[in-house]
C-alpha positions in Angstrom: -38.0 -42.1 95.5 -40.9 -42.6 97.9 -40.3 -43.9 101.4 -40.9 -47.9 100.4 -38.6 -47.7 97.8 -36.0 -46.5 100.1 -36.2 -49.5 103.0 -36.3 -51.4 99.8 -32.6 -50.1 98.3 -29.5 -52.0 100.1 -27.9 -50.2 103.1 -24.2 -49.9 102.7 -21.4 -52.2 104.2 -18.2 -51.3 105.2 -15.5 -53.5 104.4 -11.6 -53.3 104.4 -8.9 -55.4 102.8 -6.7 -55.5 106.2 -7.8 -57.0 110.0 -4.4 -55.6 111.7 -1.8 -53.3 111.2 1.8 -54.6 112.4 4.8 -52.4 111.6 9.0 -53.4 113.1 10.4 -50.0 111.6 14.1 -48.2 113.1 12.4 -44.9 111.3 8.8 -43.1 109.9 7.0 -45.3 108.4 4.5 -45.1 105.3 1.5 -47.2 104.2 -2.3 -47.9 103.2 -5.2 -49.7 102.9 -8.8 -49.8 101.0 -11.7 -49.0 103.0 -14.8 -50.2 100.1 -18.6 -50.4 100.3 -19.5 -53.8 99.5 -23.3 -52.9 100.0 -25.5 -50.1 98.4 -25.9 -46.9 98.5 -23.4 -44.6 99.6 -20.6 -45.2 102.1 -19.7 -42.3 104.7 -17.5 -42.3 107.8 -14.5 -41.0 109.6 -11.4 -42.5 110.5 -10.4 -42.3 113.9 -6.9 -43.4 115.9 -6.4 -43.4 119.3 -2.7 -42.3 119.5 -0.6 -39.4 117.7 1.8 -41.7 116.3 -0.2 -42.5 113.8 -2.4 -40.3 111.4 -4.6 -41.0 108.3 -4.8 -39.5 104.8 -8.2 -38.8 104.0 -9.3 -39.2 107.8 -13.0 -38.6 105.6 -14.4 -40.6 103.1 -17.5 -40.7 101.0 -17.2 -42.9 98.0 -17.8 -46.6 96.6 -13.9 -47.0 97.3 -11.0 -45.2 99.1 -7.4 -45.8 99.6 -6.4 -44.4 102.9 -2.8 -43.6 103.7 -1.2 -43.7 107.0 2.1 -42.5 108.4 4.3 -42.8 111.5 5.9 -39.9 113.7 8.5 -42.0 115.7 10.0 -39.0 116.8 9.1 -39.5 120.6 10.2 -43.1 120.7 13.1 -45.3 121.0 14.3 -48.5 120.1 12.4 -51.3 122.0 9.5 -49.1 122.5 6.3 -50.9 121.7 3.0 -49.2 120.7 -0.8 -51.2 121.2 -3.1 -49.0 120.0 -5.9 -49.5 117.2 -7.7 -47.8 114.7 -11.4 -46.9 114.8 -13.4 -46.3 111.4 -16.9 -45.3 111.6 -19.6 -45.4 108.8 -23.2 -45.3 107.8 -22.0 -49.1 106.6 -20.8 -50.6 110.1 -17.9 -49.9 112.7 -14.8 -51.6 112.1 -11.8 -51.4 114.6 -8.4 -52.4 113.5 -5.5 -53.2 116.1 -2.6 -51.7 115.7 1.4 -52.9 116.7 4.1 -50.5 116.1 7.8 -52.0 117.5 10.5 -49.5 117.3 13.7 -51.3 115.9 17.2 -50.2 116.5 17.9 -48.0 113.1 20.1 -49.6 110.7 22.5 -48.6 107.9 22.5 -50.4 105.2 25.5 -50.1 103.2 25.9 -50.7 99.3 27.5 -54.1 100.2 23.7 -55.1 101.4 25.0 -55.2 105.0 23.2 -54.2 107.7 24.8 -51.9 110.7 22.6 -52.1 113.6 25.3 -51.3 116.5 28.6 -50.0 116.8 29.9 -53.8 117.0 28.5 -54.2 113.9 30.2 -50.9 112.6 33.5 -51.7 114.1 33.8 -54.8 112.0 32.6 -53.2 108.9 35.2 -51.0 109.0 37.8 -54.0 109.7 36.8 -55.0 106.2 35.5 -52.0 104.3 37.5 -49.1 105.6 37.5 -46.8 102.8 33.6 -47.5 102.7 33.2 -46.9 106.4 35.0 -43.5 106.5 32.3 -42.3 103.7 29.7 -43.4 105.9 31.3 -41.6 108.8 31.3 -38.7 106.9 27.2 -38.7 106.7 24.4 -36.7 108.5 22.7 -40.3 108.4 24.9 -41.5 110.5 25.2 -39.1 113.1 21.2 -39.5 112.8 21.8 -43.3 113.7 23.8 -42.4 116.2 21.2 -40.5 118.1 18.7 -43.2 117.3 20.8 -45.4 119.3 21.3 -43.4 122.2 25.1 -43.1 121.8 26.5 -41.8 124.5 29.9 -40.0 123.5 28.3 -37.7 121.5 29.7 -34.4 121.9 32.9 -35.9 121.4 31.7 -37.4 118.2 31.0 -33.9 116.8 34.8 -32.8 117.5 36.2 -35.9 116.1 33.6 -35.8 112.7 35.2 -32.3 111.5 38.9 -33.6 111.4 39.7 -33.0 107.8 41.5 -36.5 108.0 38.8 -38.8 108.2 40.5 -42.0 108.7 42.2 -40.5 111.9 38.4 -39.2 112.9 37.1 -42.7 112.2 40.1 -44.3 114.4 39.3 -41.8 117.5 35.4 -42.6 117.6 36.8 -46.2 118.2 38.7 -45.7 120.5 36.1 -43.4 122.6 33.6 -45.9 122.1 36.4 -48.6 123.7 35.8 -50.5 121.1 39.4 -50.6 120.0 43.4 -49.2 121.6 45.4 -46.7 119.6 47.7 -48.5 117.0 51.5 -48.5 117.7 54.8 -49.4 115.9 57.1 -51.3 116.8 60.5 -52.1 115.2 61.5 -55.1 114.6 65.2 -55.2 115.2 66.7 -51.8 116.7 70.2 -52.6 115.6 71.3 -52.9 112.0 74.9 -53.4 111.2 75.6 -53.7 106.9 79.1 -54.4 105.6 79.7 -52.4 102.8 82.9 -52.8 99.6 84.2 -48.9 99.3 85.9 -50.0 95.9 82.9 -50.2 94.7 79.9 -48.1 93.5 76.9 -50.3 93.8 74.5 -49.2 96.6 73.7 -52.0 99.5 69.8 -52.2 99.7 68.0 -53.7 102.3 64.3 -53.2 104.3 63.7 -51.8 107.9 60.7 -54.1 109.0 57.9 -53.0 111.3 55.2 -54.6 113.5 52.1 -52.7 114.1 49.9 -53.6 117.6 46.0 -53.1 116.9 44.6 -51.8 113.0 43.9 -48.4 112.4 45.0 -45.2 111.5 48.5 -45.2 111.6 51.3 -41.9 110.8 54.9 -41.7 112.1 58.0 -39.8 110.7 61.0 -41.5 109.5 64.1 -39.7 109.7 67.4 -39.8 109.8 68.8 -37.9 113.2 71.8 -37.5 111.7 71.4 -37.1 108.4 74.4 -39.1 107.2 74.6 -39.0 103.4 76.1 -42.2 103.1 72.1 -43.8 103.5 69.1 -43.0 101.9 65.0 -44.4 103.2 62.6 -44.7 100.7 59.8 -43.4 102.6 59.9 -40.3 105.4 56.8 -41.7 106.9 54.5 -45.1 108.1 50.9 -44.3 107.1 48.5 -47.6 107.2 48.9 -48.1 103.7 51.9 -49.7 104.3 51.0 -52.1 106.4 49.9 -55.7 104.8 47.1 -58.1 106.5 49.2 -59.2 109.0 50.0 -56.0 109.8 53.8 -55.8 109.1 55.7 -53.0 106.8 58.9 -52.5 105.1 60.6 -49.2 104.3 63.6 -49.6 101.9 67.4 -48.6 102.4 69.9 -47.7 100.6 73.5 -47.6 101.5 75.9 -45.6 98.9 79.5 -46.7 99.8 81.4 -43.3 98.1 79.8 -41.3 100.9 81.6 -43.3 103.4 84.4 -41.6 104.9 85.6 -43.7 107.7 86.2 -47.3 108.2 83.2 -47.2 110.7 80.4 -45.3 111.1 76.7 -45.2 112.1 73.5 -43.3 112.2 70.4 -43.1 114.4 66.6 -43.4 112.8 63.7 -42.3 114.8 60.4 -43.7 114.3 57.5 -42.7 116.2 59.5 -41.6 119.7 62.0 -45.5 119.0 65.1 -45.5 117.6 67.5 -47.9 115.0 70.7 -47.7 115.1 72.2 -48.5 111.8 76.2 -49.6 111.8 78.5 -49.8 108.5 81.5 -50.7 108.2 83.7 -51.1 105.2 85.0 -54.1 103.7 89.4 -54.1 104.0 90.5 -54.5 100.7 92.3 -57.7 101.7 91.4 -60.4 104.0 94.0 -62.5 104.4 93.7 -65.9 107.0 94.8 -69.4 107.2 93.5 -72.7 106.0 93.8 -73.9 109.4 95.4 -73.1 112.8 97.9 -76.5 113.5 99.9 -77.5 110.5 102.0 -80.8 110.5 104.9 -81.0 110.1 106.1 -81.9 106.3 102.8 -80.8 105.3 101.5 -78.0 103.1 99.4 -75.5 104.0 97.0 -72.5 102.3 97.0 -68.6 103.1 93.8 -67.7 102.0 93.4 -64.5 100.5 90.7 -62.1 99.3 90.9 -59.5 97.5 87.7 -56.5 97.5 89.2 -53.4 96.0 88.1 -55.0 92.0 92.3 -55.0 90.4 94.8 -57.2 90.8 97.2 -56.3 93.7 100.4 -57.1 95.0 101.2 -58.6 98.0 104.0 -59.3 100.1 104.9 -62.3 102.4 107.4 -62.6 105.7 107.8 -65.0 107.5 109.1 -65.1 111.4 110.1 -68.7 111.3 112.0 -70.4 108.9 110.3 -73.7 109.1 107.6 -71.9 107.1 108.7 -71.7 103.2 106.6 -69.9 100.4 108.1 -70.2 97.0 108.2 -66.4 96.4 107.7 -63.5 99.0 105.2 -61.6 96.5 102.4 -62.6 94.6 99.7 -61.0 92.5 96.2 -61.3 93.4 93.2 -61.1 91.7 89.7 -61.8 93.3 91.0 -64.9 94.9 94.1 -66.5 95.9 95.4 -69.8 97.5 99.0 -69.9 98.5 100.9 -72.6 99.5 103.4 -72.7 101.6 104.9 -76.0 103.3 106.4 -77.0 106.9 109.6 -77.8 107.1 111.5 -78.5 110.2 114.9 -79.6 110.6 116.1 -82.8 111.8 117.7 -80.7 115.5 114.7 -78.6 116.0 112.2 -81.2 115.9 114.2 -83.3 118.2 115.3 -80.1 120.5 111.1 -79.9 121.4 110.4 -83.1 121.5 112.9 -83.4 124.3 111.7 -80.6 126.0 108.0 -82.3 125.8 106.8 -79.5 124.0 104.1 -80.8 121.3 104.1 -78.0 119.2 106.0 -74.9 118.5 104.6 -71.3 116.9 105.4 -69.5 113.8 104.1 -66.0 112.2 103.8 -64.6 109.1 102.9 -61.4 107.7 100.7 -60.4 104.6 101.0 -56.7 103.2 100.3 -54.5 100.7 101.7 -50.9 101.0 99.2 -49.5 98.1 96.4 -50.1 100.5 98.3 -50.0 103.8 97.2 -53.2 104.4 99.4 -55.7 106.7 97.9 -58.8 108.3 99.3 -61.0 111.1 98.7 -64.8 110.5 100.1 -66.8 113.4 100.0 -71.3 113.3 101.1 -74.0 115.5 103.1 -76.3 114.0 102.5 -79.6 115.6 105.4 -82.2 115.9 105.2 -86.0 115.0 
């Protein structure tokens, strides 16, 4: 080619198919452009940044087209950093300089509900809804990366709390050293529980302890019996935060097994968590016996009521102090239930002898017993004169 032909030949013309380069990223960052001779000839030239966040892959090129590759070392920085800089590309085609913006975001975890974590706030009320979730993400080396990246400030005691084999205790602690929640704690709903049992029969009294925790989280306290009474049973030695609902109330069954009971009164002490309930039972008599009323009339009938627990028919016996009172036998058999009349019947002297005296009423006792059981009853009534 002689020397005419060559001023003749187009020179070549750098182009590129970006103006700017912005980048938000919370971590290294990749990505590229095309740097293409839109003239003739052959295009040669250097890339060129001004900062070492930034660095290009070829930083050379000689060829009609080239895709160039650039990377970020974020390394140095921290969140709300922002770097100006620009990059300089220099040819046989032209000059070309390209600003560059690089804002350093907080880094985020995103988790596979598509959320995104970009404090511990956020974190904290993740783990409200997601805790099973959460504690996996605890467990990462991502997230004790995020934790750096956002200059946490507890972390020493992070790394003492993330190797507690029980990670939903670990997880609890790093809120609480981050203040970001208080320590859960039980508390017991009623402290005094008295059951009435039947002895004469077999059939266990069930019931539920209920508890109120303060504050969510991890949550473990023993449940035992102090004194070990056989006569009651739990059907759980221990609160964990599985047994706590959404509004943060639990129930551990009880059973009470009448046979074991040996006297007609008796009690035993649960602990839970440092607090105590004290459990009473007492046994049901196997006869309650009482009035239908407390004043009877005069010439009127009245009702001993009469119950009988013990599951056969019984015998009982009647005496009476008074004999204004008349039943029409002085024994009676019993089954479950009995009504038993008996009437008022004062004579003609008596009545007048009070009514003298200004006395409106007069008393009278009865007794109901039953030697199988050793059972005797006092029933006293007022008998009230017309």
């Amino acid at each position: 080619m002689d020397i005419i032909e060559l001023f003749e030949s187009p020179l070549p013309e750098l182009t590129t198919d970006i103006e700017k380069i912005i980048v938000e990223t919370s971590g290294n960052y990749e990505g590229s452009f095309i740097v293409k001779n839109t003239g003739g000839g052959e295009l040669v030239g250097n890339i060129l940044s001004n900062s070492g966040v930034i660095k290009f892959t070829p930083s050379y090129f000689n060829s009609k087209k080239t895709t160039v590759f650039y990377s970020l070392d974020i390394s140095i920085l921290k969140p709300g950093d922002v770097i100006t800089t620009s990059v300089v590309i220099m040819s046989n085609g032209g000059e070309k300089i390209i600003p560059v913006t690089i804002k350093i975001l907080p880094f985020c975890i995103e988790t596979k509900e598509n959320i995104k974590i970009a404090t511990l706030k956020d974190f904290y009320r993740y783990a409200k809804k997601y805790p099973v979730s959460a504690r996996q993400i605890f467990m990462t080396h991502d997230f004790s990366v995020w934790l750096t990246g956002i200059s946490y400030p507890y972390m020493d005691s992070y790394e003492k709390i993330a190797v507690d084999a029980n990670k939903e205790r670990a997880l609890d602690n790093f809120f609480i050293i981050s203040k970001l929640k208080k320590q859960a704690f039980v508390e017991i709903a009623s402290k005094d529980i008295t059951v009435t049992v039947n002895p004469y029969k077999d059939k266990s009294v069930e019931g539920f302890l209920e508890f109120r925790r303060q504050s969510w989280g991890y949550t473990e306290e023993a449940v035992k019996l102090v004194n070990e009474k056989k006569w009651i049973a739990l059907s759980k030695d221990k609160l964990t935060s599985a047994d706590f609902d959404e509004n943060n109330t639990a129930k551990i069954g009880y059973a009470v097994k009448p046979y074991y009971l040996t006297e007609k009164f008796d009690f035993e002490k649960i602990s839970v968590g440092g607090e105590f309930i004290t459990f009473y039972v007492k046994k049901t008599p196997p006869l309650i016996a009482q009035l239908s009323d407390e004043t009877f009339a005069s010439n009127k009938r009245g009702y001993v009521l009469v119950t009988n627990n013990t599951g056969r028919d019984l015998t009982i016996e009647v005496s009476v102090s008074d004999n204004s009172v008349k039943f029409e036998s002085s024994r009676f058999l019993i089954s479950s239930f009995a009504k038993i009349p008996f009437d008022i019947k004062l004579p003609v002297a008596v009545s007048a002898q009070f009514l003298f005296r200004r006395r409106p009423n007069i008393s009278a006792e009865m007794v109901i017993s039953n030697a199988e059981y050793g059972f005797r009853k006092r029933l006293r009534l007022q008998i009230a004169l017309q």
